[in-house]
Amino acid sequence: MKSTLWHILGAGSLGGLWAARLARAGLPVRLILRHEERLKAYNAKGGLTLSEQGQRQTFPIPAQTLDDPQPIVRLLVACKAYDAERAVARIAPRLAPGAEVLLLQNGLGSQEAVAALVSQARCIFVSSTEGAFRDEDFSVVFAGQGANWLGDAQQRPAPVWLDELAAAGIAHQWTPNILDRLWRKLALNCAINPLTVLHDCRNGELQAHAGDVGALCDELVAVLKCCGHAQAAAGLHEEVNRVIAATAANYSSMYQDVSEGRRTEISYLLGYLCIAAERHGCQAPLLNRLRERLIKHLKVKGLPSD
Ligand code: NAD
Ligand code: KPL
């Protein structure tokens, strides 16, 4: 049977990583780029390059712009959380009836916004712990093995095309509790990332701030429970300590965004959490204070604080 075409919006780190692996497995892929200028730059490069375990390979994956008329049956949205709603709004008219939309964004908030925009499509949320970065335009380095948890907030059964991910060597697992997964990752990111920015340090250096991390974890556990995600709270403090130790030499993704002068996803991490806590009437003084300090820090650096 002929495979459905994978449209991938966003030829950045994770979009490139998914596109290259799907193409390498012989699956049909189209990249969706912002505009003609990006398309020209991409075509001039001759494709998308993936570096994995020291091997570089270029895949001549065809690309198109957002305005291409081709209908979309399966879409992977691989832009940042703050770009997702606007990007999907632009291509929503191209979605075929019954289309599937995979949302790869970190944090929470953007997924619900996109799902509300495209109610005719099946939205699948993905929580990824894989690591990738761009070493140049249209060139991606696979930097960290991890997993992709996929699930459907409406609890529908797993799609048959998970086989294609297996064929492409994309580590994945279907879960009926994707929201708990996303809340758990959100909590981990909120416990670690803002503190690394404010202390200007690698993840491992947070071991010197164990008291702050512990107090934050206690409050995160209380907020998760109060917001109805008790499962995502179980053993949080231990996992935060484990991640800090396992990634001791690394800089968190938020630290890297700030140090490279890029916009952060704060509104979909700490911002989402503080607003959810308020909506549920949960006390979150430490998280609110942390958010205020982070916003102030971003403003001082001249970076967007939303
Ligand atoms: P990225 O900035 O490397 O790539 C995003 C790409 O989307 C960019 O190329 C950008 O130009 C493109 N884009 C934005 N708006 C667009 C539009 N309207 N049309 C077409 N293209 C558009 O980002 P990333 O690191 O791949 O992150 C994507 C998401 O995955 C984020 O939410 C991030 O937190 C999450 N994530 C990333 C990693 C990682 O290792 N990179 C790991 C886990 C989760
Ligand atoms: O996901 C991360 C990130 O840097 O964004 C970890 C390593 C878990 C730190 O929060």
PDB file of N, CA and C in Angstrom, residues 2-7 22-23 25-30 61-62 164:
ATOM      1  N   LYS A   2       0.441   2.299  -0.748  1.00  0.00           N
ATOM      2  CA  LYS A   2       1.230   3.528  -0.830  1.00  0.00           C
ATOM      3  C   LYS A   2       1.172   4.283   0.502  1.00  0.00           C
ATOM      4  N   SER A   3       2.343   4.776   0.951  1.00  0.00           N
ATOM      5  CA  SER A   3       2.369   5.502   2.223  1.00  0.00           C
ATOM      6  C   SER A   3       1.785   6.898   2.050  1.00  0.00           C
ATOM      7  N   THR A   4       1.181   7.386   3.103  1.00  0.00           N
ATOM      8  CA  THR A   4       0.689   8.774   3.105  1.00  0.00           C
ATOM      9  C   THR A   4       1.888   9.712   3.179  1.00  0.00           C
ATOM     10  N   LEU A   5       1.776  10.823   2.452  1.00  0.00           N
ATOM     11  CA  LEU A   5       2.856  11.814   2.454  1.00  0.00           C
ATOM     12  C   LEU A   5       2.932  12.523   3.816  1.00  0.00           C
ATOM     13  N   TRP A   6       4.162  12.598   4.355  1.00  0.00           N
ATOM     14  CA  TRP A   6       4.407  13.351   5.600  1.00  0.00           C
ATOM     15  C   TRP A   6       4.765  14.787   5.231  1.00  0.00           C
ATOM     16  N   HIS A   7       3.906  15.729   5.573  1.00  0.00           N
ATOM     17  CA  HIS A   7       4.273  17.140   5.439  1.00  0.00           C
ATOM     18  C   HIS A   7       4.895  17.564   6.768  1.00  0.00           C
ATOM     19  N   LEU A  22      12.703   9.877   8.291  1.00  0.00           N
ATOM     20  CA  LEU A  22      11.593   9.319   7.504  1.00  0.00           C
ATOM     21  C   LEU A  22      12.049   9.127   6.050  1.00  0.00           C
ATOM     22  N   ALA A  23      12.748  10.139   5.516  1.00  0.00           N
ATOM     23  CA  ALA A  23      13.210  10.054   4.119  1.00  0.00           C
ATOM     24  C   ALA A  23      14.216   8.919   3.962  1.00  0.00           C
ATOM     25  N   ALA A  25      14.250   6.208   5.440  1.00  0.00           N
ATOM     26  CA  ALA A  25      13.535   4.924   5.426  1.00  0.00           C
ATOM     27  C   ALA A  25      12.710   4.755   4.148  1.00  0.00           C
ATOM     28  N   GLY A  26      12.845   5.715   3.216  1.00  0.00           N
ATOM     29  CA  GLY A  26      12.139   5.596   1.939  1.00  0.00           C
ATOM     30  C   GLY A  26      10.701   6.087   2.000  1.00  0.00           C
ATOM     31  N   LEU A  27      10.341   6.805   3.082  1.00  0.00           N
ATOM     32  CA  LEU A  27       8.957   7.288   3.199  1.00  0.00           C
ATOM     33  C   LEU A  27       8.840   8.660   2.512  1.00  0.00           C
ATOM     34  N   PRO A  28       7.672   8.957   1.948  1.00  0.00           N
ATOM     35  CA  PRO A  28       7.523  10.235   1.236  1.00  0.00           C
ATOM     36  C   PRO A  28       7.387  11.414   2.207  1.00  0.00           C
ATOM     37  N   VAL A  29       8.210  12.443   2.013  1.00  0.00           N
ATOM     38  CA  VAL A  29       8.244  13.596   2.918  1.00  0.00           C
ATOM     39  C   VAL A  29       8.266  14.887   2.101  1.00  0.00           C
ATOM     40  N   ARG A  30       7.577  15.913   2.569  1.00  0.00           N
ATOM     41  CA  ARG A  30       7.671  17.272   2.005  1.00  0.00           C
ATOM     42  C   ARG A  30       7.932  18.228   3.153  1.00  0.00           C
ATOM     43  N   ILE A  61      15.130  16.071   0.080  1.00  0.00           N
ATOM     44  CA  ILE A  61      13.682  16.024   0.362  1.00  0.00           C
ATOM     45  C   ILE A  61      13.019  17.220  -0.335  1.00  0.00           C
ATOM     46  N   PRO A  62      11.989  16.982  -1.139  1.00  0.00           N
ATOM     47  CA  PRO A  62      11.328  18.125  -1.783  1.00  0.00           C
ATOM     48  C   PRO A  62      10.707  19.061  -0.743  1.00  0.00           C
ATOM     49  N   GLU A 164       5.528   3.146  10.663  1.00  0.00           N
ATOM     50  CA  GLU A 164       6.454   3.933   9.831  1.00  0.00           C
ATOM     51  C   GLU A 164       7.534   4.564  10.707  1.00  0.00           C
TER      52      GLU A 164
END
